[in-house]
Amino acid sequence: MSNTNFNKIAKIIAKHTRVKQKSITLDTTVETIERWDSLSHIKIIVDVEKDFDLKIDTSIIGELNSVKSIIKYIETEDKA
């Protein structure tokens, strides 16, 4: 997993959940951040799409519920 991708994702999640970026790890999930609610999740996904120039299919948005799953999706799409 790329450090660059991790840092971008951590920054996006921190922005929309109002937690400190340094508190976000690869193991961070919707369950570990109280403020990562459904509205924050949509904002996170929109920013991921913008920052990584992706279009995420709505059928998998719910599955992108952790730092690891978002990074894995981005890196898989980069190879496609």
mmCIF file of N, CA and C in Angstrom:
data_model
loop_
_atom_site.group_PDB
_atom_site.id
_atom_site.type_symbol
_atom_site.label_atom_id
_atom_site.label_comp_id
_atom_site.label_asym_id
_atom_site.label_seq_id
_atom_site.Cartn_x
_atom_site.Cartn_y
_atom_site.Cartn_z
ATOM 1 N N MET A 1 0.837 -1.188 0.000
ATOM 2 C CA MET A 1 0.000 0.000 0.000
ATOM 3 C C MET A 1 0.874 1.240 0.000
ATOM 4 N N SER A 2 0.483 2.163 -0.798
ATOM 5 C CA SER A 2 1.253 3.382 -0.977
ATOM 6 C C SER A 2 1.070 4.353 0.196
ATOM 7 N N ASN A 3 2.186 4.906 0.679
ATOM 8 C CA ASN A 3 2.112 5.932 1.715
ATOM 9 C C ASN A 3 1.399 7.176 1.210
ATOM 10 N N THR A 4 1.598 7.510 -0.054
ATOM 11 C CA THR A 4 0.941 8.675 -0.635
ATOM 12 C C THR A 4 -0.572 8.501 -0.586
ATOM 13 N N ASN A 5 -1.047 7.321 -1.004
ATOM 14 C CA ASN A 5 -2.486 7.058 -0.962
ATOM 15 C C ASN A 5 -3.005 7.092 0.467
ATOM 16 N N PHE A 6 -2.263 6.486 1.392
ATOM 17 C CA PHE A 6 -2.678 6.499 2.789
ATOM 18 C C PHE A 6 -2.801 7.929 3.309
ATOM 19 N N ASN A 7 -1.804 8.750 3.029
ATOM 20 C CA ASN A 7 -1.832 10.130 3.518
ATOM 21 C C ASN A 7 -3.000 10.917 2.943
ATOM 22 N N LYS A 8 -3.291 10.713 1.672
ATOM 23 C CA LYS A 8 -4.430 11.403 1.049
ATOM 24 C C LYS A 8 -5.744 10.960 1.684
ATOM 25 N N ILE A 9 -5.898 9.659 1.875
ATOM 26 C CA ILE A 9 -7.128 9.123 2.468
ATOM 27 C C ILE A 9 -7.271 9.601 3.911
ATOM 28 N N ALA A 10 -6.185 9.554 4.664
ATOM 29 C CA ALA A 10 -6.228 10.007 6.061
ATOM 30 C C ALA A 10 -6.633 11.477 6.137
ATOM 31 N N LYS A 11 -6.107 12.276 5.239
ATOM 32 C CA LYS A 11 -6.451 13.700 5.215
ATOM 33 C C LYS A 11 -7.936 13.904 4.916
ATOM 34 N N ILE A 12 -8.459 13.162 3.956
ATOM 35 C CA ILE A 12 -9.874 13.272 3.597
ATOM 36 C C ILE A 12 -10.762 12.849 4.771
ATOM 37 N N ILE A 13 -10.425 11.726 5.390
ATOM 38 C CA ILE A 13 -11.231 11.243 6.513
ATOM 39 C C ILE A 13 -11.166 12.222 7.681
ATOM 40 N N ALA A 14 -9.992 12.733 7.971
ATOM 41 C CA ALA A 14 -9.837 13.706 9.054
ATOM 42 C C ALA A 14 -10.678 14.952 8.794
ATOM 43 N N LYS A 15 -10.678 15.403 7.560
ATOM 44 C CA LYS A 15 -11.434 16.598 7.181
ATOM 45 C C LYS A 15 -12.924 16.418 7.457
ATOM 46 N N HIS A 16 -13.466 15.288 7.090
ATOM 47 C CA HIS A 16 -14.911 15.092 7.177
ATOM 48 C C HIS A 16 -15.398 14.525 8.506
ATOM 49 N N THR A 17 -14.484 14.022 9.324
ATOM 50 C CA THR A 17 -14.885 13.504 10.634
ATOM 51 C C THR A 17 -14.380 14.383 11.767
ATOM 52 N N ARG A 18 -13.578 15.372 11.434
ATOM 53 C CA ARG A 18 -13.017 16.307 12.411
ATOM 54 C C ARG A 18 -12.206 15.592 13.498
ATOM 55 N N VAL A 19 -11.425 14.611 13.060
ATOM 56 C CA VAL A 19 -10.453 13.986 13.966
ATOM 57 C C VAL A 19 -9.063 14.356 13.463
ATOM 58 N N LYS A 20 -8.081 14.202 14.322
ATOM 59 C CA LYS A 20 -6.713 14.529 13.918
ATOM 60 C C LYS A 20 -6.205 13.483 12.933
ATOM 61 N N GLN A 21 -5.577 13.966 11.878
ATOM 62 C CA GLN A 21 -5.069 13.069 10.840
ATOM 63 C C GLN A 21 -4.100 12.048 11.410
ATOM 64 N N LYS A 22 -3.287 12.459 12.369
ATOM 65 C CA LYS A 22 -2.293 11.532 12.918
ATOM 66 C C LYS A 22 -2.928 10.402 13.731
ATOM 67 N N SER A 23 -4.211 10.528 14.075
ATOM 68 C CA SER A 23 -4.881 9.456 14.817
ATOM 69 C C SER A 23 -5.462 8.389 13.879
ATOM 70 N N ILE A 24 -5.395 8.638 12.585
ATOM 71 C CA ILE A 24 -5.920 7.697 11.601
ATOM 72 C C ILE A 24 -4.821 6.726 11.191
ATOM 73 N N THR A 25 -5.166 5.429 11.216
ATOM 74 C CA THR A 25 -4.227 4.379 10.850
ATOM 75 C C THR A 25 -4.840 3.514 9.754
ATOM 76 N N LEU A 26 -4.087 2.539 9.297
ATOM 77 C CA LEU A 26 -4.619 1.598 8.311
ATOM 78 C C LEU A 26 -5.800 0.810 8.871
ATOM 79 N N ASP A 27 -5.873 0.681 10.180
ATOM 80 C CA ASP A 27 -6.940 -0.080 10.817
ATOM 81 C C ASP A 27 -8.179 0.758 11.156
ATOM 82 N N THR A 28 -8.176 2.027 10.798
ATOM 83 C CA THR A 28 -9.317 2.895 11.071
ATOM 84 C C THR A 28 -10.512 2.481 10.211
ATOM 85 N N THR A 29 -11.674 2.403 10.863
ATOM 86 C CA THR A 29 -12.914 2.022 10.180
ATOM 87 C C THR A 29 -14.050 2.940 10.638
ATOM 88 N N VAL A 30 -15.210 2.739 10.045
ATOM 89 C CA VAL A 30 -16.380 3.508 10.482
ATOM 90 C C VAL A 30 -16.715 3.216 11.942
ATOM 91 N N GLU A 31 -16.346 2.038 12.426
ATOM 92 C CA GLU A 31 -16.619 1.685 13.821
ATOM 93 C C GLU A 31 -15.661 2.356 14.801
ATOM 94 N N THR A 32 -14.494 2.754 14.342
ATOM 95 C CA THR A 32 -13.507 3.331 15.258
ATOM 96 C C THR A 32 -13.559 4.855 15.330
ATOM 97 N N ILE A 33 -14.313 5.480 14.421
ATOM 98 C CA ILE A 33 -14.471 6.934 14.462
ATOM 99 C C ILE A 33 -15.962 7.241 14.587
ATOM 100 N N GLU A 34 -16.338 7.748 15.726
ATOM 101 C CA GLU A 34 -17.747 8.020 16.001
ATOM 102 C C GLU A 34 -18.372 8.971 14.975
ATOM 103 N N ARG A 35 -17.617 9.934 14.531
ATOM 104 C CA ARG A 35 -18.157 10.936 13.601
ATOM 105 C C ARG A 35 -18.167 10.487 12.139
ATOM 106 N N TRP A 36 -17.717 9.254 11.875
ATOM 107 C CA TRP A 36 -17.764 8.730 10.514
ATOM 108 C C TRP A 36 -19.161 8.132 10.317
ATOM 109 N N ASP A 37 -20.116 9.021 10.099
ATOM 110 C CA ASP A 37 -21.496 8.598 9.918
ATOM 111 C C ASP A 37 -21.827 8.569 8.421
ATOM 112 N N SER A 38 -23.095 8.357 8.090
ATOM 113 C CA SER A 38 -23.468 8.202 6.681
ATOM 114 C C SER A 38 -23.210 9.467 5.861
ATOM 115 N N LEU A 39 -23.459 10.633 6.432
ATOM 116 C CA LEU A 39 -23.205 11.872 5.702
ATOM 117 C C LEU A 39 -21.701 12.078 5.489
ATOM 118 N N SER A 40 -20.918 11.846 6.524
ATOM 119 C CA SER A 40 -19.463 11.950 6.394
ATOM 120 C C SER A 40 -18.951 10.959 5.360
ATOM 121 N N HIS A 41 -19.537 9.770 5.344
ATOM 122 C CA HIS A 41 -19.103 8.731 4.416
ATOM 123 C C HIS A 41 -19.292 9.190 2.964
ATOM 124 N N ILE A 42 -20.441 9.775 2.675
ATOM 125 C CA ILE A 42 -20.689 10.263 1.313
ATOM 126 C C ILE A 42 -19.686 11.358 0.952
ATOM 127 N N LYS A 43 -19.418 12.261 1.871
ATOM 128 C CA LYS A 43 -18.443 13.333 1.618
ATOM 129 C C LYS A 43 -17.046 12.756 1.391
ATOM 130 N N ILE A 44 -16.692 11.736 2.146
ATOM 131 C CA ILE A 44 -15.390 11.076 1.986
ATOM 132 C C ILE A 44 -15.304 10.455 0.598
ATOM 133 N N ILE A 45 -16.338 9.744 0.194
ATOM 134 C CA ILE A 45 -16.354 9.093 -1.125
ATOM 135 C C ILE A 45 -16.262 10.124 -2.243
ATOM 136 N N VAL A 46 -16.993 11.222 -2.124
ATOM 137 C CA VAL A 46 -16.943 12.280 -3.151
ATOM 138 C C VAL A 46 -15.528 12.835 -3.269
ATOM 139 N N ASP A 47 -14.880 13.087 -2.139
ATOM 140 C CA ASP A 47 -13.503 13.608 -2.182
ATOM 141 C C ASP A 47 -12.522 12.579 -2.740
ATOM 142 N N VAL A 48 -12.727 11.313 -2.409
ATOM 143 C CA VAL A 48 -11.865 10.263 -2.969
ATOM 144 C C VAL A 48 -12.012 10.255 -4.489
ATOM 145 N N GLU A 49 -13.244 10.345 -4.969
ATOM 146 C CA GLU A 49 -13.463 10.373 -6.422
ATOM 147 C C GLU A 49 -12.748 11.561 -7.061
ATOM 148 N N LYS A 50 -12.856 12.725 -6.439
ATOM 149 C CA LYS A 50 -12.201 13.932 -6.982
ATOM 150 C C LYS A 50 -10.682 13.809 -6.945
ATOM 151 N N ASP A 51 -10.146 13.454 -5.784
ATOM 152 C CA ASP A 51 -8.689 13.436 -5.591
ATOM 153 C C ASP A 51 -7.985 12.354 -6.405
ATOM 154 N N PHE A 52 -8.686 11.248 -6.668
ATOM 155 C CA PHE A 52 -8.064 10.140 -7.384
ATOM 156 C C PHE A 52 -8.619 9.980 -8.797
ATOM 157 N N ASP A 53 -9.455 10.931 -9.220
ATOM 158 C CA ASP A 53 -10.042 10.922 -10.560
ATOM 159 C C ASP A 53 -10.706 9.571 -10.867
ATOM 160 N N LEU A 54 -11.611 9.185 -9.970
ATOM 161 C CA LEU A 54 -12.321 7.917 -10.090
ATOM 162 C C LEU A 54 -13.818 8.156 -10.101
ATOM 163 N N LYS A 55 -14.551 7.199 -10.591
ATOM 164 C CA LYS A 55 -16.004 7.158 -10.437
ATOM 165 C C LYS A 55 -16.308 5.848 -9.734
ATOM 166 N N ILE A 56 -16.730 5.929 -8.477
ATOM 167 C CA ILE A 56 -16.994 4.747 -7.671
ATOM 168 C C ILE A 56 -18.445 4.335 -7.870
ATOM 169 N N ASP A 57 -18.644 3.087 -8.239
ATOM 170 C CA ASP A 57 -19.986 2.550 -8.445
ATOM 171 C C ASP A 57 -20.766 2.590 -7.128
ATOM 172 N N THR A 58 -21.991 3.073 -7.186
ATOM 173 C CA THR A 58 -22.787 3.212 -5.966
ATOM 174 C C THR A 58 -23.026 1.887 -5.253
ATOM 175 N N SER A 59 -22.950 0.781 -5.966
ATOM 176 C CA SER A 59 -23.204 -0.516 -5.339
ATOM 177 C C SER A 59 -22.101 -0.939 -4.364
ATOM 178 N N ILE A 60 -20.930 -0.318 -4.437
ATOM 179 C CA ILE A 60 -19.846 -0.717 -3.526
ATOM 180 C C ILE A 60 -19.472 0.356 -2.508
ATOM 181 N N ILE A 61 -20.158 1.490 -2.552
ATOM 182 C CA ILE A 61 -19.829 2.573 -1.618
ATOM 183 C C ILE A 61 -19.889 2.101 -0.168
ATOM 184 N N GLY A 62 -20.866 1.296 0.168
ATOM 185 C CA GLY A 62 -21.001 0.797 1.537
ATOM 186 C C GLY A 62 -19.868 -0.106 1.969
ATOM 187 N N GLU A 63 -19.219 -0.748 1.012
ATOM 188 C CA GLU A 63 -18.106 -1.644 1.319
ATOM 189 C C GLU A 63 -16.813 -0.877 1.611
ATOM 190 N N LEU A 64 -16.744 0.372 1.205
ATOM 191 C CA LEU A 64 -15.544 1.185 1.411
ATOM 192 C C LEU A 64 -15.644 1.866 2.777
ATOM 193 N N ASN A 65 -15.610 1.054 3.814
ATOM 194 C CA ASN A 65 -15.872 1.530 5.168
ATOM 195 C C ASN A 65 -14.653 1.493 6.083
ATOM 196 N N SER A 66 -13.479 1.472 5.475
ATOM 197 C CA SER A 66 -12.237 1.499 6.256
ATOM 198 C C SER A 66 -11.133 2.100 5.401
ATOM 199 N N VAL A 67 -10.084 2.518 6.065
ATOM 200 C CA VAL A 67 -8.936 3.054 5.331
ATOM 201 C C VAL A 67 -8.392 1.989 4.382
ATOM 202 N N LYS A 68 -8.242 0.770 4.886
ATOM 203 C CA LYS A 68 -7.699 -0.315 4.052
ATOM 204 C C LYS A 68 -8.560 -0.584 2.831
ATOM 205 N N SER A 69 -9.881 -0.633 3.012
ATOM 206 C CA SER A 69 -10.750 -0.953 1.874
ATOM 207 C C SER A 69 -10.730 0.155 0.819
ATOM 208 N N ILE A 70 -10.637 1.393 1.252
ATOM 209 C CA ILE A 70 -10.579 2.508 0.300
ATOM 210 C C ILE A 70 -9.265 2.458 -0.481
ATOM 211 N N ILE A 71 -8.158 2.270 0.216
ATOM 212 C CA ILE A 71 -6.856 2.204 -0.453
ATOM 213 C C ILE A 71 -6.805 1.011 -1.410
ATOM 214 N N LYS A 72 -7.296 -0.132 -0.964
ATOM 215 C CA LYS A 72 -7.298 -1.322 -1.818
ATOM 216 C C LYS A 72 -8.108 -1.055 -3.089
ATOM 217 N N TYR A 73 -9.249 -0.412 -2.957
ATOM 218 C CA TYR A 73 -10.068 -0.089 -4.126
ATOM 219 C C TYR A 73 -9.313 0.842 -5.067
ATOM 220 N N ILE A 74 -8.708 1.886 -4.534
ATOM 221 C CA ILE A 74 -7.976 2.859 -5.353
ATOM 222 C C ILE A 74 -6.841 2.167 -6.106
ATOM 223 N N GLU A 75 -6.081 1.358 -5.396
ATOM 224 C CA GLU A 75 -4.932 0.703 -6.024
ATOM 225 C C GLU A 75 -5.362 -0.345 -7.048
ATOM 226 N N THR A 76 -6.495 -0.974 -6.839
ATOM 227 C CA THR A 76 -7.036 -1.919 -7.820
ATOM 228 C C THR A 76 -7.490 -1.173 -9.066
ATOM 229 N N GLU A 77 -8.136 -0.034 -8.891
ATOM 230 C CA GLU A 77 -8.602 0.761 -10.024
ATOM 231 C C GLU A 77 -7.432 1.347 -10.815
ATOM 232 N N ASP A 78 -6.345 1.690 -10.121
ATOM 233 C CA ASP A 78 -5.167 2.223 -10.814
ATOM 234 C C ASP A 78 -4.566 1.204 -11.778
ATOM 235 N N LYS A 79 -4.705 -0.075 -11.435
ATOM 236 C CA LYS A 79 -4.137 -1.140 -12.270
ATOM 237 C C LYS A 79 -5.070 -1.536 -13.414
ATOM 238 N N ALA A 80 -6.335 -1.162 -13.292
ATOM 239 C CA ALA A 80 -7.335 -1.565 -14.307
ATOM 240 C C ALA A 80 -7.158 -0.791 -15.598
#
